Short mmCIF file of C-alpha atoms in Angstrom, two decimals:
data_model
loop_
_atom_site.label_atom_id
_atom_site.label_comp_id
_atom_site.label_asym_id
_atom_site.label_seq_id
_atom_site.Cartn_x
_atom_site.Cartn_y
_atom_site.Cartn_z
CA GLY A 281 153.60 174.41 153.08
CA VAL A 282 151.24 172.45 151.00
CA GLY A 283 149.19 171.27 153.52
CA MET A 284 149.09 174.14 156.22
CA GLY A 285 149.83 176.87 153.92
CA PHE A 286 146.66 176.47 151.72
CA LEU A 287 144.88 176.85 154.88
CA MET A 288 146.85 179.44 157.20
CA GLN A 289 144.91 182.49 155.86
CA THR A 290 141.58 180.74 155.30
CA SER A 291 141.49 179.53 158.73
CA MET A 292 142.09 183.28 160.23
CA LEU A 293 139.27 184.40 157.70
CA ILE A 294 136.84 181.64 159.34
CA ALA A 295 137.61 182.63 162.89
CA GLN A 296 136.99 186.37 162.05
CA ASN A 297 134.22 185.74 160.24
CA SER A 298 132.41 183.46 162.56
CA VAL A 299 132.56 185.88 165.41
CA GLU A 300 130.62 189.07 166.02
CA GLN A 301 132.57 192.41 164.85
CA ARG A 302 133.50 193.31 168.23
CA ASP A 303 135.11 189.97 169.10
CA LEU A 304 137.41 190.24 165.93
CA GLY A 305 140.68 190.97 168.08
CA ALA A 306 139.77 187.92 170.39
CA ALA A 307 139.27 185.70 167.44
CA SER A 308 142.51 187.05 165.54
CA GLY A 309 144.35 186.31 168.94
CA ALA A 310 143.14 182.80 169.44
CA ALA A 311 143.95 181.50 166.03
CA THR A 312 147.52 182.90 166.23
CA PHE A 313 147.52 181.48 169.69
CA PHE A 314 146.53 178.02 168.65
CA ARG A 315 148.74 178.17 165.47
CA SER A 316 151.83 178.85 167.42
CA ILE A 317 150.72 175.92 169.98
CA GLY A 318 150.07 173.52 167.11
CA GLY A 319 153.34 174.68 165.63
CA SER A 320 155.47 174.05 169.03
CA PHE A 321 153.45 170.84 169.40
CA GLY A 322 154.69 169.45 165.76
CA ILE A 323 158.26 170.41 166.07
CA SER A 324 158.28 168.44 169.38
CA LEU A 325 156.48 165.56 167.78
CA PHE A 326 158.64 165.42 164.47
CA GLY A 327 161.83 165.82 166.78
CA ALA A 328 160.78 163.00 168.79
CA ILE A 329 160.24 161.05 165.66
CA PHE A 330 163.25 162.01 164.44
CA ALA A 331 165.27 161.39 167.74
CA ASN A 332 163.87 158.11 168.04
CA ARG A 333 164.80 156.71 164.55
CA LEU A 334 168.29 158.06 165.10
CA ALA A 335 168.61 156.21 168.00
CA GLY A 336 167.66 153.11 166.84
CA SER A 337 169.92 153.42 164.06
CA PRO A 338 173.46 151.77 164.03
CA ALA A 339 174.84 155.36 164.07
CA GLY A 340 172.68 156.46 166.97
CA GLY A 341 175.68 155.65 169.41
CA SER A 342 177.98 158.41 167.71
CA PHE A 343 175.87 161.11 168.89
CA GLY A 344 176.52 160.81 172.77
CA GLY A 345 179.82 159.71 173.32
CA GLY A 346 179.08 159.08 176.83
CA GLU A 347 180.06 162.79 177.49
CA ALA A 348 176.94 164.75 179.30
CA GLY A 349 176.09 167.39 176.55
CA ALA A 350 178.49 165.85 173.87
CA GLY A 351 177.38 165.75 170.19
CA LEU A 352 178.47 165.28 166.98
CA ASP A 353 179.73 168.85 165.49
CA LEU A 354 180.93 169.01 161.95
CA GLU A 355 184.55 169.10 163.32
CA ARG A 356 184.22 165.85 164.85
CA LEU A 357 182.19 164.34 161.87
CA ARG A 358 185.10 165.30 159.30
CA GLU A 359 187.65 163.64 161.66
CA LEU A 360 185.64 160.06 161.72
CA PRO A 361 187.33 157.44 159.29
CA GLU A 362 185.25 157.30 156.15
CA GLN A 363 183.06 154.09 156.85
CA ALA A 364 181.87 155.49 160.18
CA ARG A 365 181.05 158.96 158.45
CA GLU A 366 178.79 157.43 156.03
CA LEU A 367 177.24 155.31 158.76
CA VAL A 368 176.20 158.58 160.78
CA LEU A 369 175.38 160.54 157.61
CA GLY A 370 173.03 157.53 156.64
CA GLY A 371 171.33 157.15 159.95
CA LEU A 372 170.78 161.11 159.92
CA ALA A 373 169.50 160.51 156.38
CA ASP A 374 167.20 157.73 157.40
CA GLY A 375 166.03 159.64 160.55
CA ILE A 376 165.03 162.58 158.47
CA SER A 377 163.37 160.95 155.36
CA HIS A 378 161.35 159.38 158.62
CA VAL A 379 160.16 162.45 159.64
CA PHE A 380 159.02 163.23 155.83
CA ALA A 381 157.10 160.31 155.81
CA TRP A 382 155.19 161.29 158.67
CA ALA A 383 154.88 164.74 157.60
CA VAL A 384 153.01 163.57 154.24
CA LEU A 385 150.41 161.71 156.49
CA PHE A 386 149.60 165.12 158.19
CA THR A 387 150.01 166.95 154.80
CA ALA A 388 147.16 164.57 153.44
CA ALA A 389 144.87 164.68 156.61
CA ILE A 390 144.98 168.68 156.54
CA PRO A 391 142.90 169.22 153.57
CA VAL A 392 140.60 166.14 154.21
CA LEU A 393 139.74 167.56 157.46
CA ALA A 394 139.16 171.05 156.11
CA TRP A 395 136.41 169.51 153.93
CA PHE A 396 134.44 169.33 157.01
CA ILE A 397 134.71 172.94 158.05
CA ARG A 398 131.13 174.47 158.22
CA GLU A 399 130.75 177.12 155.53
CA VAL A 400 129.55 180.51 156.79
CA PRO A 401 129.01 183.37 154.21
CA LEU A 402 131.29 186.49 154.33
CA ARG A 403 130.43 189.58 155.63
CA SER A 404 130.42 192.59 153.25
CA ALA A 405 130.37 195.11 155.77
CA ALA A 406 130.26 196.06 159.45
CA ASP A 407 126.94 194.50 161.01
CA PRO A 408 124.93 197.93 161.79
CA THR A 409 123.20 196.43 164.77
CA ASP A 410 126.72 196.12 166.47
CA ASP A 411 127.42 199.28 168.76
CA THR A 412 129.56 201.69 168.16
CA PRO A 413 132.74 202.19 170.51
CA GLN A 414 131.02 205.03 172.23
CA GLU A 415 127.53 203.14 173.09
CA ARG A 416 129.94 200.13 174.27
CA ALA A 417 132.05 202.48 176.71
CA GLU A 418 128.74 204.05 177.87
CA ALA A 419 127.26 200.86 178.64
CA ALA A 420 130.38 199.59 180.34
CA LEU A 421 130.26 202.92 182.62
CA GLY A 422 126.33 202.46 183.45
CA LYS A 423 125.52 205.73 181.40
CA THR A 424 122.59 205.65 178.98
CA PRO A 425 123.00 207.76 175.96
CA VAL A 426 121.33 210.97 175.67
CA ALA A 427 118.91 211.34 173.06
#
């Protein structure tokens, strides 16, 4: 929220303000699409970091059990001896804290990158030189407006 949350609406405003009036929908759609792609990439990246850290921990073997699709759910965790349960929970905590450490780096980098965004003055109203919807429709049909 600190890194991307500050820039979410600002980046949408930048995208909309940087295009002509007739391209607002495309700019909004592209900004939303790339935000979704970035979110998917981020989840994949942080999931891989977590899984890698967890696999390298002493508790890493507790999550597969050798069976296909086997995992460690809450009931199986409760059945473990106290020492093994602490080992597993420690591995989970270590993996999550490692993900947050990487997230802090991204959080710090986003405002630095935002500093380099080119400033574009905001539009106060629709550009009077933009065509009206009727003029665009007539141009698409090859008709010339009647004076």
